[in-house]
Coordinates of C-alpha atoms in Angstrom, one line a residue:
M6 CA 14.0 14.1 -4.1
G7 CA 12.9 11.1 -6.3
S8 CA 10.8 11.3 -9.5
T9 CA 8.6 14.4 -10.2
L10 CA 5.5 12.3 -10.4
D11 CA 4.9 12.5 -6.4
Q12 CA 2.3 10.5 -4.6
R13 CA -0.1 13.2 -4.9
T14 CA -0.2 12.6 -8.9
F15 CA -1.5 9.0 -8.3
S16 CA -4.2 9.8 -5.6
Q17 CA -6.3 12.3 -7.7
R18 CA -10.0 11.9 -8.6
R19 CA -12.2 14.3 -10.8
C20 CA -15.5 15.4 -9.4
G21 CA -17.8 18.3 -10.2
R22 CA -19.2 19.7 -13.6
G23 CA -15.8 21.5 -13.9
G24 CA -14.0 18.4 -13.5
R25 CA -12.2 19.8 -10.5
I26 CA -9.3 17.9 -9.3
V27 CA -9.1 16.9 -5.4
P28 CA -7.1 14.4 -3.6
S29 CA -8.7 11.1 -2.4
T30 CA -8.8 10.4 0.9
S31 CA -9.9 7.1 2.7
M32 CA -12.5 7.3 5.1
E33 CA -10.0 6.4 8.0
E34 CA -8.0 9.2 7.0
G35 CA -10.9 11.6 7.0
R36 CA -11.9 10.5 10.4
A37 CA -8.3 11.0 11.8
M38 CA -8.2 14.7 10.0
T39 CA -11.4 15.6 11.4
A40 CA -10.4 14.6 14.8
V41 CA -7.3 16.8 14.5
V42 CA -9.0 19.8 12.9
Q43 CA -11.4 19.6 15.9
S44 CA -8.9 19.6 18.5
E45 CA -7.0 22.4 16.8
Y46 CA -10.3 24.4 16.2
D47 CA -11.2 24.3 19.9
E48 CA -7.7 25.4 20.8
Y49 CA -8.0 28.6 18.2
V50 CA -11.4 29.2 19.8
E51 CA -9.9 29.7 23.2
A52 CA -7.2 31.8 21.8
G53 CA -9.7 34.2 20.1
R54 CA -8.8 33.1 16.5
I55 CA -12.1 31.8 15.4
W56 CA -14.8 34.1 13.8
G57 CA -17.4 31.3 13.0
L58 CA -18.5 32.4 9.6
V59 CA -17.7 29.1 8.2
P60 CA -18.9 25.9 9.8
R61 CA -16.0 23.9 11.5
E62 CA -16.6 20.9 9.3
R63 CA -15.5 23.1 6.2
I64 CA -12.2 23.7 7.6
R65 CA -9.9 21.2 6.0
K66 CA -6.6 22.0 7.8
I67 CA -5.5 24.4 10.6
K68 CA -2.1 23.5 11.4
F69 CA 0.3 22.4 8.5
P70 CA 4.0 22.6 7.9
R71 CA 5.1 25.7 6.4
V72 CA 8.3 26.7 4.3
P73 CA 11.0 28.1 6.7
K74 CA 11.5 32.0 6.5
E75 CA 15.3 31.3 5.3
T76 CA 13.9 29.5 2.3
I77 CA 11.4 32.3 1.6
D78 CA 14.3 34.8 1.7
R79 CA 16.4 32.7 -0.7
Y80 CA 13.3 33.2 -3.0
L81 CA 13.0 36.9 -2.5
A82 CA 16.6 37.6 -3.4
I83 CA 16.2 35.9 -7.0
D84 CA 15.8 38.7 -9.9
D85 CA 12.8 37.8 -12.4
L86 CA 11.4 35.5 -9.8
T87 CA 8.4 33.9 -11.3
T88 CA 10.2 33.3 -14.7
S89 CA 13.2 31.6 -12.9
V90 CA 10.8 29.5 -10.9
S91 CA 8.8 28.7 -14.0
D92 CA 11.7 27.5 -15.9
V93 CA 12.4 25.0 -13.2
L94 CA 9.2 23.9 -12.7
D95 CA 8.9 23.0 -16.3
S96 CA 12.2 21.0 -15.9
L97 CA 10.5 18.9 -13.3
G98 CA 7.5 18.3 -15.1
I99 CA 5.2 20.2 -12.8
V100 CA 2.4 22.4 -14.0
G101 CA 2.4 25.5 -11.7
T102 CA 2.7 28.8 -13.6
V103 CA -0.2 31.3 -14.3
A104 CA 0.7 34.2 -16.6
A105 CA -0.2 37.7 -15.6
S106 CA -2.5 38.0 -18.6
H107 CA -4.9 35.6 -16.6
L108 CA -4.0 37.0 -12.8
K109 CA -3.3 40.6 -13.0
P110 CA -1.4 42.5 -10.2
I111 CA -3.4 45.2 -8.8
G112 CA -0.3 47.0 -7.8
V113 CA 3.1 47.2 -9.7
G114 CA 6.4 46.1 -9.0
Q115 CA 5.4 44.0 -5.9
K116 CA 7.0 40.5 -5.2
V117 CA 5.5 38.2 -2.9
V118 CA 6.4 34.7 -1.6
G119 CA 4.9 32.4 1.2
P120 CA 3.0 29.6 2.2
A121 CA -0.7 29.4 0.7
V122 CA -3.7 29.3 2.5
T123 CA -6.8 28.7 0.7
I124 CA -10.6 29.2 0.3
R125 CA -12.8 27.6 -2.2
N126 CA -16.0 29.6 -2.9
V127 CA -19.2 28.8 -4.8
L128 CA -22.1 31.3 -5.7
E129 CA -25.2 31.5 -3.7
R130 CA -28.2 30.2 -5.0
K131 CA -30.5 33.1 -3.3
T132 CA -30.6 36.5 -5.1
P133 CA -29.1 39.0 -3.2
T134 CA -32.4 41.0 -2.7
Q135 CA -33.7 37.6 -1.1
G136 CA -30.7 37.5 1.2
Y137 CA -31.2 40.8 2.5
H138 CA -35.0 40.2 2.9
D139 CA -34.3 37.0 5.1
K140 CA -31.6 38.8 6.8
D141 CA -29.2 36.1 6.2
F142 CA -25.6 35.8 7.7
I143 CA -22.7 36.5 5.5
R144 CA -21.2 33.3 4.2
M145 CA -18.0 34.8 2.8
S146 CA -15.1 33.6 5.0
T147 CA -12.0 35.8 4.5
R148 CA -12.1 36.7 8.0
D149 CA -11.9 33.2 9.1
I150 CA -9.1 32.5 7.1
Y151 CA -7.0 35.5 8.1
Y152 CA -7.4 34.7 11.7
L153 CA -6.4 30.9 10.8
S154 CA -3.5 32.2 9.0
E155 CA 0.1 33.1 10.1
P156 CA 2.2 36.0 9.3
G157 CA 3.7 35.5 5.9
D158 CA 1.1 33.5 4.5
V159 CA -0.6 34.3 1.1
L160 CA -4.3 33.7 0.7
V161 CA -5.6 31.9 -2.5
T162 CA -9.1 32.3 -3.2
D163 CA -11.0 30.2 -5.8
T164 CA -14.2 31.3 -7.3
G165 CA -13.8 29.8 -10.3
G166 CA -12.6 32.8 -12.3
N167 CA -15.9 34.5 -11.8
L168 CA -15.4 38.3 -12.9
D169 CA -18.7 39.4 -11.8
V170 CA -18.6 39.2 -8.0
S171 CA -16.0 40.7 -5.7
N172 CA -13.9 38.2 -3.4
M173 CA -12.4 40.9 -1.4
G174 CA -12.1 44.8 -1.2
G175 CA -10.4 47.6 0.7
Q176 CA -11.7 46.3 4.4
S177 CA -11.0 42.6 3.7
C178 CA -7.4 43.7 2.3
T179 CA -6.9 46.1 5.6
V180 CA -7.6 43.1 7.7
A181 CA -5.2 40.8 5.8
K182 CA -2.4 43.2 6.2
T183 CA -2.9 43.8 9.8
R184 CA -2.8 40.2 10.4
G185 CA 0.6 40.1 8.6
L186 CA -0.4 38.0 5.2
A187 CA 2.1 38.8 2.5
G188 CA -0.5 39.0 -0.3
S189 CA -3.4 37.6 -1.8
I190 CA -4.1 35.5 -5.1
V191 CA -7.8 35.7 -6.3
N192 CA -9.0 33.3 -9.1
G193 CA -12.0 35.8 -9.4
A194 CA -12.7 39.5 -9.1
V195 CA -11.9 41.9 -6.5
R196 CA -12.9 45.8 -5.7
D197 CA -12.1 48.9 -4.1
V198 CA -9.1 48.9 -6.3
S199 CA -7.7 52.4 -5.1
T200 CA -8.0 51.5 -1.5
I201 CA -5.7 48.3 -2.2
R202 CA -3.3 50.3 -3.8
E203 CA -3.2 53.2 -1.0
L204 CA -2.8 49.9 1.5
G205 CA 0.2 48.6 -0.6
Y206 CA -1.4 45.2 -0.1
P207 CA -0.2 42.9 -2.9
V208 CA -3.3 41.3 -4.7
W209 CA -3.4 39.4 -7.9
S210 CA -6.8 38.8 -9.7
C211 CA -8.6 37.7 -12.7
G212 CA -10.6 41.2 -12.9
V213 CA -12.2 43.9 -10.7
T214 CA -15.8 44.8 -10.1
P215 CA -18.0 47.1 -7.9
L216 CA -20.2 44.3 -7.2
T217 CA -20.3 43.1 -3.5
G218 CA -19.7 39.4 -2.8
K219 CA -22.2 39.8 0.3
F220 CA -25.1 37.4 -0.2
R221 CA -23.5 36.3 -3.6
I222 CA -20.6 33.9 -2.3
E223 CA -20.5 31.1 -0.1
A224 CA -17.2 29.6 1.2
M225 CA -17.4 25.8 0.9
E226 CA -13.9 24.8 2.2
L227 CA -10.8 26.5 3.9
N228 CA -7.3 25.1 3.4
G229 CA -8.3 22.2 0.9
P230 CA -7.1 22.1 -2.6
V231 CA -8.1 24.9 -4.9
Q232 CA -7.7 25.4 -8.7
V233 CA -6.2 28.6 -9.9
H234 CA -6.7 29.0 -13.8
N235 CA -4.9 25.8 -14.8
I236 CA -2.7 25.0 -11.6
R237 CA -3.6 23.2 -8.3
V238 CA -2.7 24.6 -5.0
E239 CA -2.7 23.0 -1.6
A240 CA -2.5 24.5 1.7
G241 CA 1.4 24.8 2.7
D242 CA 2.6 25.0 -0.9
L243 CA 4.9 28.1 -1.9
I244 CA 3.2 30.8 -3.6
V245 CA 5.6 33.0 -5.8
A246 CA 4.2 36.0 -7.4
D247 CA 5.3 39.2 -9.4
D248 CA 4.7 41.6 -12.4
S249 CA 4.8 38.4 -14.7
G250 CA 2.4 36.3 -13.1
I251 CA 2.1 33.6 -10.1
C252 CA 3.7 30.2 -9.4
C253 CA 3.0 27.4 -7.0
V254 CA 5.6 25.3 -6.0
P255 CA 4.4 22.2 -4.4
F256 CA 5.7 21.7 -0.7
E257 CA 7.9 18.7 -1.3
H258 CA 9.7 20.6 -4.2
V259 CA 10.5 23.8 -2.6
D260 CA 14.1 23.3 -1.7
R261 CA 15.1 21.5 -4.9
V262 CA 13.5 24.2 -7.1
I263 CA 15.5 27.3 -5.1
D264 CA 18.6 25.1 -5.3
E265 CA 18.5 24.8 -9.1
I266 CA 17.4 28.4 -9.5
E267 CA 20.5 29.6 -7.4
R268 CA 22.8 27.4 -9.6
I269 CA 21.3 28.8 -12.9
S270 CA 21.4 32.3 -11.7
T271 CA 25.1 32.0 -11.3
D272 CA 25.5 30.8 -14.7
E273 CA 23.2 33.4 -16.3
A274 CA 25.2 36.1 -14.3
R275 CA 28.6 34.8 -15.9
M276 CA 26.7 35.0 -19.3
A277 CA 25.3 38.4 -18.7
E278 CA 29.0 39.5 -18.0
L279 CA 30.3 37.8 -21.2
I280 CA 27.6 39.6 -23.3
V281 CA 28.3 42.8 -22.1
A282 CA 32.0 42.4 -22.6
D283 CA 31.1 41.4 -26.1
A284 CA 33.0 38.1 -25.7
P285 CA 33.6 35.7 -28.6
L286 CA 31.1 32.9 -29.3
D287 CA 33.4 30.3 -28.2
Q288 CA 33.2 31.3 -24.7
L289 CA 29.4 32.0 -24.7
R290 CA 28.4 28.6 -26.4
P291 CA 29.2 26.5 -23.4
L292 CA 27.0 28.4 -21.2
F293 CA 24.3 28.6 -23.6
R294 CA 24.3 24.9 -24.1
K295 CA 24.5 24.3 -20.3
R296 CA 21.5 26.6 -19.7
Y297 CA 19.2 25.7 -22.8
T298 CA 20.1 21.9 -23.3
G299 CA 19.9 20.5 -19.7

């Protein structure tokens, strides 16, 4: 797979007050991407998959490579999944883990693995009262992303960690589940927690709130890069989540990570057998050194 410092590392720039990292794109690349998205957008309009709540120019990608189901199943078969993924990401020099102390699961005992689809939100400038008075159209776009998504995708929403305003609630999660999404990661707050739990739809969020996002949140970009706590996520990256937190595996490292996890898991299973059998230290030390000293 080559160096862990992939080409994306060298094509980043900082912008905005928060120093958000986004990939640099040449004007030629931007025009080509726009032409592709325009064509795919028209195709999805014909297929009845465009709600139109967000301007088309804010959709960065529609079709992109996704991790095969066979690979996703290999991840799902791993016990203590995020801890295993986090260890391998560390060994590769990749920042890709957020603890459950920052992004808490709404349900307990759920495990999700799937390709990321993304939304980047900002807060509206108007007050909600003014929005109602002006009869504004809602600018949240979860409906758009649900119908652009494929079954098994994981929605990753970035609202800068805002804890006051809801990014999604029970009805939104009902649509997501009906459309076949595997779960949602929200760098912000959600509401209707009891409904979400009853649905059994997996959601991780920074917090909960009763306050609607209607007339408070505007979607600025779909399927572009987003930041979730301290990690960067791009459409197509593999999202892994369980009770311990979430991990993002860059698309180009997905196979390498699961190969390494499976190798380590075999060694750890053998070590567990030896520990239970109260094996002598001279049998444990080689496996210990192999696991913890590389």
